[in-house]
Amino acid sequence: MNAEERPEGLQLDESATPGTAAAADRARLDGHRLQRRVVSVLVGGQVLGGIGMGATLSLGSLLAAQLSGSNAWSGMAATMSTLGAAFAAVPLARLAQARGRRISLSTGALVAGAGAVLAISSAALSLFPLLLLGLMLLGAGSAVNLQARFAATDLSRPGSRGRDLSIVVWSTTIGAVLGPNLFGPGETVGAALGLPPLTGAFAFSVAAQLAAAVVYSTGLRPDPLLTAMASRVPDLAAPRPQSGLRILRRNPRARYAVAAVALSHAAMVALMSMTPVHLKDHGASLTVVGLTISLHIAGMYALSPVFGWMADKAGRLRTILLGQAMLLVSLVLAGLAPDSGTAVTASLILLGLGWSASVVAGSALVAESAHVQDRPAIQGVSDLSMNAAGATGGALAGPVLAAVGYSGLGFLSTALVAAVIIWTFLQPKQ
């Protein structure tokens, strides 16, 4: 690591003369240690944040139906959370750009914790609008989870950027699995605390988000993004920090990377969100539906470190193409065999794997498509685009399912994959 790359504040061996190989080796070792600690802190925060989100989103739909008096409003829980994540993405990215990841991530976790408090209050006061506001603020937790994967790349070397990012993505699995299992204990604790029914898990969410905020605020010292900015000799030829939209207009590679992540997410959400409805309409038991979705989620996260390694070794574009190939096979399989439970399950597994490869490699490409001072801005726009695309894909999937069936939904969704594949082949070689 040369002087231009060494993070500010890293101490060299006093016995080594600056500029010698020993000094460079010591600085490189200190940089590796700092990066390992940053990734460890982010993994811890992700696990806590995942528990907080997983413990509340499913109950949010039940609480929405209860407070509104109609099951028709139950879907607003996921909608408001997704909107909250989209709305929080850019402000949190700007906060990271100005104050660093430590402040941005801990602030987002605190906002999510406040959302859980409002959700509990809404049940106590029987105020449905207050619940919607609380669920929207809870969406900031999802925005934090997305930003954390980029924070893992702030001090990464190019050859390990995909791996570091994917480890943080993988850690989401732990919270996602543990969270829903807190429904029962949450109700027990909630009853002991005198909380309204269906809000006990929200109390766990408050505690988890507060703990995540503490982990980020105490563990990310020195701040990885501020360290990365300070560790490089200023490039006088580089433009001043730009907005994310300005970067998209001027940077073709950033534009492609953001689109690849967003379109892959839209294709995944469109098919995944309608699969439980399709299976139930064809007589599948709730056990089968749950198993299918569980396998899909496992595909999304379990192999993300493998795809991170591939993105580093084989290249970002090749890994994105691999992801698109799996997405394409998944959608075609759903289109050709919608009445086969085995085929639908296989399709959902491939859907998760394709999403994982595409998002991990695409996110790594987003992280390195702009100058270090511009990365938070383009990353914020990427997270906003990803959430907006997912919300749009989920919203349109219902009418499409009603009009052309599950088979038609699968075939129509291939257009999103085709767009990414064509765009990928038009990219200059890495």
mmCIF file of N, CA, C and O in Angstrom, residues 42-60 109 112-113 116 138 141-142 144-145 168-186 199-213 215-216 301:
data_model
loop_
_atom_site.group_PDB
_atom_site.id
_atom_site.type_symbol
_atom_site.label_atom_id
_atom_site.label_comp_id
_atom_site.label_asym_id
_atom_site.label_seq_id
_atom_site.Cartn_x
_atom_site.Cartn_y
_atom_site.Cartn_z
ATOM 1 N N LEU A 42 -19.971 -4.540 10.424
ATOM 2 C CA LEU A 42 -21.117 -4.488 9.521
ATOM 3 C C LEU A 42 -21.936 -5.776 9.587
ATOM 4 O O LEU A 42 -23.172 -5.739 9.554
ATOM 5 N N VAL A 43 -21.268 -6.913 9.692
ATOM 6 C CA VAL A 43 -21.981 -8.187 9.819
ATOM 7 C C VAL A 43 -22.807 -8.197 11.102
ATOM 8 O O VAL A 43 -23.988 -8.590 11.096
ATOM 9 N N GLY A 44 -22.216 -7.747 12.210
ATOM 10 C CA GLY A 44 -22.963 -7.684 13.460
ATOM 11 C C GLY A 44 -24.174 -6.778 13.370
ATOM 12 O O GLY A 44 -25.278 -7.123 13.827
ATOM 13 N N GLY A 45 -23.989 -5.617 12.760
ATOM 14 C CA GLY A 45 -25.113 -4.699 12.589
ATOM 15 C C GLY A 45 -26.185 -5.260 11.680
ATOM 16 O O GLY A 45 -27.390 -5.082 11.934
ATOM 17 N N GLN A 46 -25.768 -5.994 10.640
ATOM 18 C CA GLN A 46 -26.727 -6.603 9.725
ATOM 19 C C GLN A 46 -27.564 -7.674 10.400
ATOM 20 O O GLN A 46 -28.768 -7.790 10.164
ATOM 21 N N VAL A 47 -26.916 -8.478 11.237
ATOM 22 C CA VAL A 47 -27.650 -9.528 11.952
ATOM 23 C C VAL A 47 -28.710 -8.893 12.852
ATOM 24 O O VAL A 47 -29.878 -9.311 12.860
ATOM 25 N N LEU A 48 -28.324 -7.876 13.610
ATOM 26 C CA LEU A 48 -29.274 -7.199 14.493
ATOM 27 C C LEU A 48 -30.382 -6.522 13.698
ATOM 28 O O LEU A 48 -31.567 -6.621 14.030
ATOM 29 N N GLY A 49 -29.996 -5.823 12.635
ATOM 30 C CA GLY A 49 -31.003 -5.159 11.818
ATOM 31 C C GLY A 49 -31.945 -6.135 11.151
ATOM 32 O O GLY A 49 -33.143 -5.880 11.040
ATOM 33 N N GLY A 50 -31.397 -7.290 10.707
ATOM 34 C CA GLY A 50 -32.241 -8.307 10.093
ATOM 35 C C GLY A 50 -33.243 -8.887 11.066
ATOM 36 O O GLY A 50 -34.399 -9.146 10.710
ATOM 37 N N ILE A 51 -32.821 -9.073 12.310
ATOM 38 C CA ILE A 51 -33.750 -9.553 13.335
ATOM 39 C C ILE A 51 -34.869 -8.546 13.523
ATOM 40 O O ILE A 51 -36.056 -8.886 13.597
ATOM 41 N N GLY A 52 -34.493 -7.267 13.576
ATOM 42 C CA GLY A 52 -35.493 -6.220 13.768
ATOM 43 C C GLY A 52 -36.507 -6.159 12.650
ATOM 44 O O GLY A 52 -37.716 -5.997 12.893
ATOM 45 N N MET A 53 -36.041 -6.332 11.413
ATOM 46 C CA MET A 53 -36.962 -6.265 10.283
ATOM 47 C C MET A 53 -37.770 -7.554 10.154
ATOM 48 O O MET A 53 -38.983 -7.526 9.943
ATOM 49 N N GLY A 54 -37.104 -8.686 10.297
ATOM 50 C CA GLY A 54 -37.793 -9.966 10.134
ATOM 51 C C GLY A 54 -38.847 -10.211 11.189
ATOM 52 O O GLY A 54 -39.833 -10.915 10.953
ATOM 53 N N ALA A 55 -38.662 -9.610 12.366
ATOM 54 C CA ALA A 55 -39.604 -9.829 13.450
ATOM 55 C C ALA A 55 -40.871 -8.993 13.319
ATOM 56 O O ALA A 55 -41.822 -9.189 14.059
ATOM 57 N N THR A 56 -40.891 -8.060 12.379
ATOM 58 C CA THR A 56 -42.019 -7.121 12.342
ATOM 59 C C THR A 56 -42.793 -7.069 11.035
ATOM 60 O O THR A 56 -43.993 -6.778 11.049
ATOM 61 N N LEU A 57 -42.137 -7.338 9.907
ATOM 62 C CA LEU A 57 -42.810 -7.097 8.628
ATOM 63 C C LEU A 57 -44.027 -8.002 8.447
ATOM 64 O O LEU A 57 -45.076 -7.555 7.972
ATOM 65 N N SER A 58 -43.885 -9.283 8.804
ATOM 66 C CA SER A 58 -45.035 -10.174 8.653
ATOM 67 C C SER A 58 -46.164 -9.792 9.596
ATOM 68 O O SER A 58 -47.347 -9.785 9.220
ATOM 69 N N LEU A 59 -45.820 -9.453 10.831
ATOM 70 C CA LEU A 59 -46.847 -9.029 11.779
ATOM 71 C C LEU A 59 -47.445 -7.687 11.378
ATOM 72 O O LEU A 59 -48.579 -7.377 11.720
ATOM 73 N N GLY A 60 -46.671 -6.894 10.638
ATOM 74 C CA GLY A 60 -47.187 -5.601 10.189
ATOM 75 C C GLY A 60 -48.420 -5.754 9.329
ATOM 76 O O GLY A 60 -49.366 -4.957 9.440
ATOM 77 N N ALA A 109 -30.632 3.251 11.706
ATOM 78 C CA ALA A 109 -31.105 2.251 12.670
ATOM 79 C C ALA A 109 -31.992 2.900 13.729
ATOM 80 O O ALA A 109 -33.017 2.321 14.138
ATOM 81 N N ALA A 112 -35.398 3.555 12.244
ATOM 82 C CA ALA A 112 -36.167 2.307 12.188
ATOM 83 C C ALA A 112 -36.698 1.936 13.567
ATOM 84 O O ALA A 112 -37.847 1.487 13.700
ATOM 85 N N GLY A 113 -35.877 2.124 14.598
ATOM 86 C CA GLY A 113 -36.347 1.854 15.953
ATOM 87 C C GLY A 113 -37.508 2.747 16.341
ATOM 88 O O GLY A 113 -38.476 2.300 16.983
ATOM 89 N N ALA A 116 -40.653 1.388 14.925
ATOM 90 C CA ALA A 116 -41.225 0.295 15.708
ATOM 91 C C ALA A 116 -41.996 0.828 16.917
ATOM 92 O O ALA A 116 -43.055 0.298 17.279
ATOM 93 N N LEU A 138 -39.827 2.275 9.641
ATOM 94 C CA LEU A 138 -39.134 0.993 9.750
ATOM 95 C C LEU A 138 -38.382 0.647 8.470
ATOM 96 O O LEU A 138 -37.372 -0.054 8.494
ATOM 97 N N GLY A 141 -34.649 0.822 8.118
ATOM 98 C CA GLY A 141 -33.799 -0.314 8.456
ATOM 99 C C GLY A 141 -33.354 -1.075 7.221
ATOM 100 O O GLY A 141 -32.209 -1.531 7.137
ATOM 101 N N SER A 142 -34.255 -1.206 6.248
ATOM 102 C CA SER A 142 -33.881 -1.861 4.987
ATOM 103 C C SER A 142 -32.869 -1.024 4.226
ATOM 104 O O SER A 142 -31.941 -1.565 3.595
ATOM 105 N N VAL A 144 -30.648 0.896 5.562
ATOM 106 C CA VAL A 144 -29.382 0.687 6.261
ATOM 107 C C VAL A 144 -28.746 -0.625 5.821
ATOM 108 O O VAL A 144 -27.536 -0.691 5.557
ATOM 109 N N ASN A 145 -29.552 -1.677 5.719
ATOM 110 C CA ASN A 145 -29.022 -2.968 5.278
ATOM 111 C C ASN A 145 -28.408 -2.878 3.892
ATOM 112 O O ASN A 145 -27.354 -3.472 3.614
ATOM 113 N N VAL A 168 -21.266 -9.351 3.742
ATOM 114 C CA VAL A 168 -22.260 -8.538 4.439
ATOM 115 C C VAL A 168 -23.665 -8.890 3.941
ATOM 116 O O VAL A 168 -24.620 -8.956 4.726
ATOM 117 N N VAL A 169 -23.805 -9.109 2.630
ATOM 118 C CA VAL A 169 -25.102 -9.531 2.092
ATOM 119 C C VAL A 169 -25.517 -10.866 2.704
ATOM 120 O O VAL A 169 -26.668 -11.050 3.117
ATOM 121 N N TRP A 170 -24.577 -11.811 2.790
ATOM 122 C CA TRP A 170 -24.880 -13.131 3.339
ATOM 123 C C TRP A 170 -25.358 -13.045 4.783
ATOM 124 O O TRP A 170 -26.253 -13.786 5.201
ATOM 125 N N SER A 171 -24.777 -12.141 5.564
ATOM 126 C CA SER A 171 -25.125 -12.061 6.979
ATOM 127 C C SER A 171 -26.584 -11.682 7.192
ATOM 128 O O SER A 171 -27.140 -11.921 8.275
ATOM 129 N N THR A 172 -27.218 -11.101 6.175
ATOM 130 C CA THR A 172 -28.643 -10.777 6.274
ATOM 131 C C THR A 172 -29.465 -12.036 6.533
ATOM 132 O O THR A 172 -30.529 -11.982 7.158
ATOM 133 N N THR A 173 -28.970 -13.180 6.035
ATOM 134 C CA THR A 173 -29.701 -14.441 6.190
ATOM 135 C C THR A 173 -29.975 -14.762 7.655
ATOM 136 O O THR A 173 -31.053 -15.250 8.005
ATOM 137 N N ILE A 174 -29.004 -14.481 8.515
ATOM 138 C CA ILE A 174 -29.130 -14.858 9.925
ATOM 139 C C ILE A 174 -30.314 -14.149 10.558
ATOM 140 O O ILE A 174 -31.180 -14.769 11.185
ATOM 141 N N GLY A 175 -30.378 -12.826 10.378
ATOM 142 C CA GLY A 175 -31.490 -12.077 10.947
ATOM 143 C C GLY A 175 -32.812 -12.429 10.297
ATOM 144 O O GLY A 175 -33.853 -12.500 10.968
ATOM 145 N N ALA A 176 -32.783 -12.672 8.979
ATOM 146 C CA ALA A 176 -34.021 -12.996 8.271
ATOM 147 C C ALA A 176 -34.614 -14.314 8.750
ATOM 148 O O ALA A 176 -35.833 -14.498 8.779
ATOM 149 N N VAL A 177 -33.739 -15.259 9.127
ATOM 150 C CA VAL A 177 -34.215 -16.544 9.624
ATOM 151 C C VAL A 177 -34.652 -16.446 11.090
ATOM 152 O O VAL A 177 -35.687 -16.977 11.483
ATOM 153 N N LEU A 178 -33.869 -15.737 11.892
ATOM 154 C CA LEU A 178 -34.181 -15.647 13.319
ATOM 155 C C LEU A 178 -35.402 -14.779 13.593
ATOM 156 O O LEU A 178 -36.204 -15.081 14.482
ATOM 157 N N GLY A 179 -35.549 -13.691 12.831
ATOM 158 C CA GLY A 179 -36.606 -12.733 13.102
ATOM 159 C C GLY A 179 -38.003 -13.314 13.187
ATOM 160 O O GLY A 179 -38.709 -13.132 14.192
ATOM 161 N N PRO A 180 -38.479 -14.026 12.150
ATOM 162 C CA PRO A 180 -39.832 -14.578 12.195
ATOM 163 C C PRO A 180 -40.055 -15.564 13.337
ATOM 164 O O PRO A 180 -41.190 -15.775 13.764
ATOM 165 N N ASN A 181 -38.970 -16.180 13.830
ATOM 166 C CA ASN A 181 -39.115 -17.125 14.938
ATOM 167 C C ASN A 181 -39.313 -16.423 16.283
ATOM 168 O O ASN A 181 -39.453 -17.090 17.314
ATOM 169 N N LEU A 182 -39.304 -15.098 16.268
ATOM 170 C CA LEU A 182 -39.505 -14.342 17.508
ATOM 171 C C LEU A 182 -40.963 -13.938 17.703
ATOM 172 O O LEU A 182 -41.278 -13.230 18.655
ATOM 173 N N PHE A 183 -41.858 -14.366 16.775
ATOM 174 C CA PHE A 183 -43.273 -14.004 16.912
ATOM 175 C C PHE A 183 -43.835 -14.478 18.249
ATOM 176 O O PHE A 183 -44.437 -13.707 18.996
ATOM 177 N N GLY A 184 -43.655 -15.775 18.539
ATOM 178 C CA GLY A 184 -44.199 -16.333 19.771
ATOM 179 C C GLY A 184 -43.590 -15.716 21.016
ATOM 180 O O GLY A 184 -44.306 -15.202 21.889
ATOM 181 N N PRO A 185 -42.236 -15.732 21.142
ATOM 182 C CA PRO A 185 -41.616 -15.085 22.301
ATOM 183 C C PRO A 185 -41.968 -13.609 22.413
ATOM 184 O O PRO A 185 -42.119 -13.081 23.520
ATOM 185 N N GLY A 186 -42.133 -12.964 21.254
ATOM 186 C CA GLY A 186 -42.480 -11.549 21.279
ATOM 187 C C GLY A 186 -43.838 -11.294 21.910
ATOM 188 O O GLY A 186 -44.014 -10.345 22.693
ATOM 189 N N THR A 199 -47.940 -6.811 18.932
ATOM 190 C CA THR A 199 -46.882 -5.793 18.961
ATOM 191 C C THR A 199 -45.650 -6.238 19.746
ATOM 192 O O THR A 199 -44.675 -5.489 19.813
ATOM 193 N N GLY A 200 -45.672 -7.430 20.318
ATOM 194 C CA GLY A 200 -44.532 -7.875 21.102
ATOM 195 C C GLY A 200 -43.247 -7.936 20.292
ATOM 196 O O GLY A 200 -42.176 -7.524 20.763
ATOM 197 N N ALA A 201 -43.342 -8.411 19.037
ATOM 198 C CA ALA A 201 -42.147 -8.496 18.195
ATOM 199 C C ALA A 201 -41.599 -7.110 17.853
ATOM 200 O O ALA A 201 -40.395 -6.947 17.613
ATOM 201 N N PHE A 202 -42.473 -6.107 17.847
ATOM 202 C CA PHE A 202 -41.998 -4.748 17.595
ATOM 203 C C PHE A 202 -41.108 -4.270 18.740
ATOM 204 O O PHE A 202 -40.197 -3.465 18.528
ATOM 205 N N ALA A 203 -41.376 -4.755 19.958
ATOM 206 C CA ALA A 203 -40.502 -4.417 21.082
ATOM 207 C C ALA A 203 -39.112 -5.001 20.856
ATOM 208 O O ALA A 203 -38.090 -4.349 21.142
ATOM 209 N N PHE A 204 -39.055 -6.238 20.329
ATOM 210 C CA PHE A 204 -37.763 -6.821 19.983
ATOM 211 C C PHE A 204 -37.071 -5.990 18.896
ATOM 212 O O PHE A 204 -35.857 -5.816 18.912
ATOM 213 N N SER A 205 -37.865 -5.480 17.965
ATOM 214 C CA SER A 205 -37.300 -4.676 16.890
ATOM 215 C C SER A 205 -36.683 -3.395 17.429
ATOM 216 O O SER A 205 -35.612 -2.969 16.986
ATOM 217 N N VAL A 206 -37.362 -2.774 18.389
ATOM 218 C CA VAL A 206 -36.805 -1.561 19.007
ATOM 219 C C VAL A 206 -35.443 -1.878 19.625
ATOM 220 O O VAL A 206 -34.456 -1.161 19.398
ATOM 221 N N ALA A 207 -35.384 -2.960 20.399
ATOM 222 C CA ALA A 207 -34.129 -3.330 21.052
ATOM 223 C C ALA A 207 -33.042 -3.666 20.029
ATOM 224 O O ALA A 207 -31.876 -3.257 20.176
ATOM 225 N N ALA A 208 -33.416 -4.401 18.970
ATOM 226 C CA ALA A 208 -32.435 -4.805 17.965
ATOM 227 C C ALA A 208 -31.888 -3.603 17.209
ATOM 228 O O ALA A 208 -30.678 -3.509 16.942
ATOM 229 N N GLN A 209 -32.763 -2.662 16.846
ATOM 230 C CA GLN A 209 -32.304 -1.483 16.109
ATOM 231 C C GLN A 209 -31.437 -0.581 16.982
ATOM 232 O O GLN A 209 -30.452 -0.004 16.508
ATOM 233 N N LEU A 210 -31.800 -0.444 18.252
ATOM 234 C CA LEU A 210 -30.957 0.336 19.161
ATOM 235 C C LEU A 210 -29.582 -0.313 19.304
ATOM 236 O O LEU A 210 -28.549 0.373 19.298
ATOM 237 N N ALA A 211 -29.564 -1.645 19.423
ATOM 238 C CA ALA A 211 -28.288 -2.352 19.528
ATOM 239 C C ALA A 211 -27.463 -2.182 18.250
ATOM 240 O O ALA A 211 -26.241 -2.004 18.308
ATOM 241 N N ALA A 212 -28.126 -2.234 17.091
ATOM 242 C CA ALA A 212 -27.416 -2.040 15.821
ATOM 243 C C ALA A 212 -26.811 -0.644 15.752
ATOM 244 O O ALA A 212 -25.676 -0.462 15.291
ATOM 245 N N ALA A 213 -27.565 0.364 16.210
ATOM 246 C CA ALA A 213 -27.053 1.736 16.211
ATOM 247 C C ALA A 213 -25.807 1.852 17.078
ATOM 248 O O ALA A 213 -24.832 2.525 16.709
ATOM 249 N N VAL A 215 -23.714 -0.628 17.801
ATOM 250 C CA VAL A 215 -22.640 -1.355 17.114
ATOM 251 C C VAL A 215 -21.999 -0.480 16.041
ATOM 252 O O VAL A 215 -20.765 -0.391 15.942
ATOM 253 N N TYR A 216 -22.826 0.175 15.230
ATOM 254 C CA TYR A 216 -22.281 1.028 14.174
ATOM 255 C C TYR A 216 -21.523 2.227 14.741
ATOM 256 O O TYR A 216 -20.436 2.574 14.274
ATOM 257 N N TYR A 301 -29.424 -15.639 -0.566
ATOM 258 C CA TYR A 301 -28.351 -15.214 0.327
ATOM 259 C C TYR A 301 -27.270 -16.253 0.598
ATOM 260 O O TYR A 301 -26.111 -15.899 0.806
#
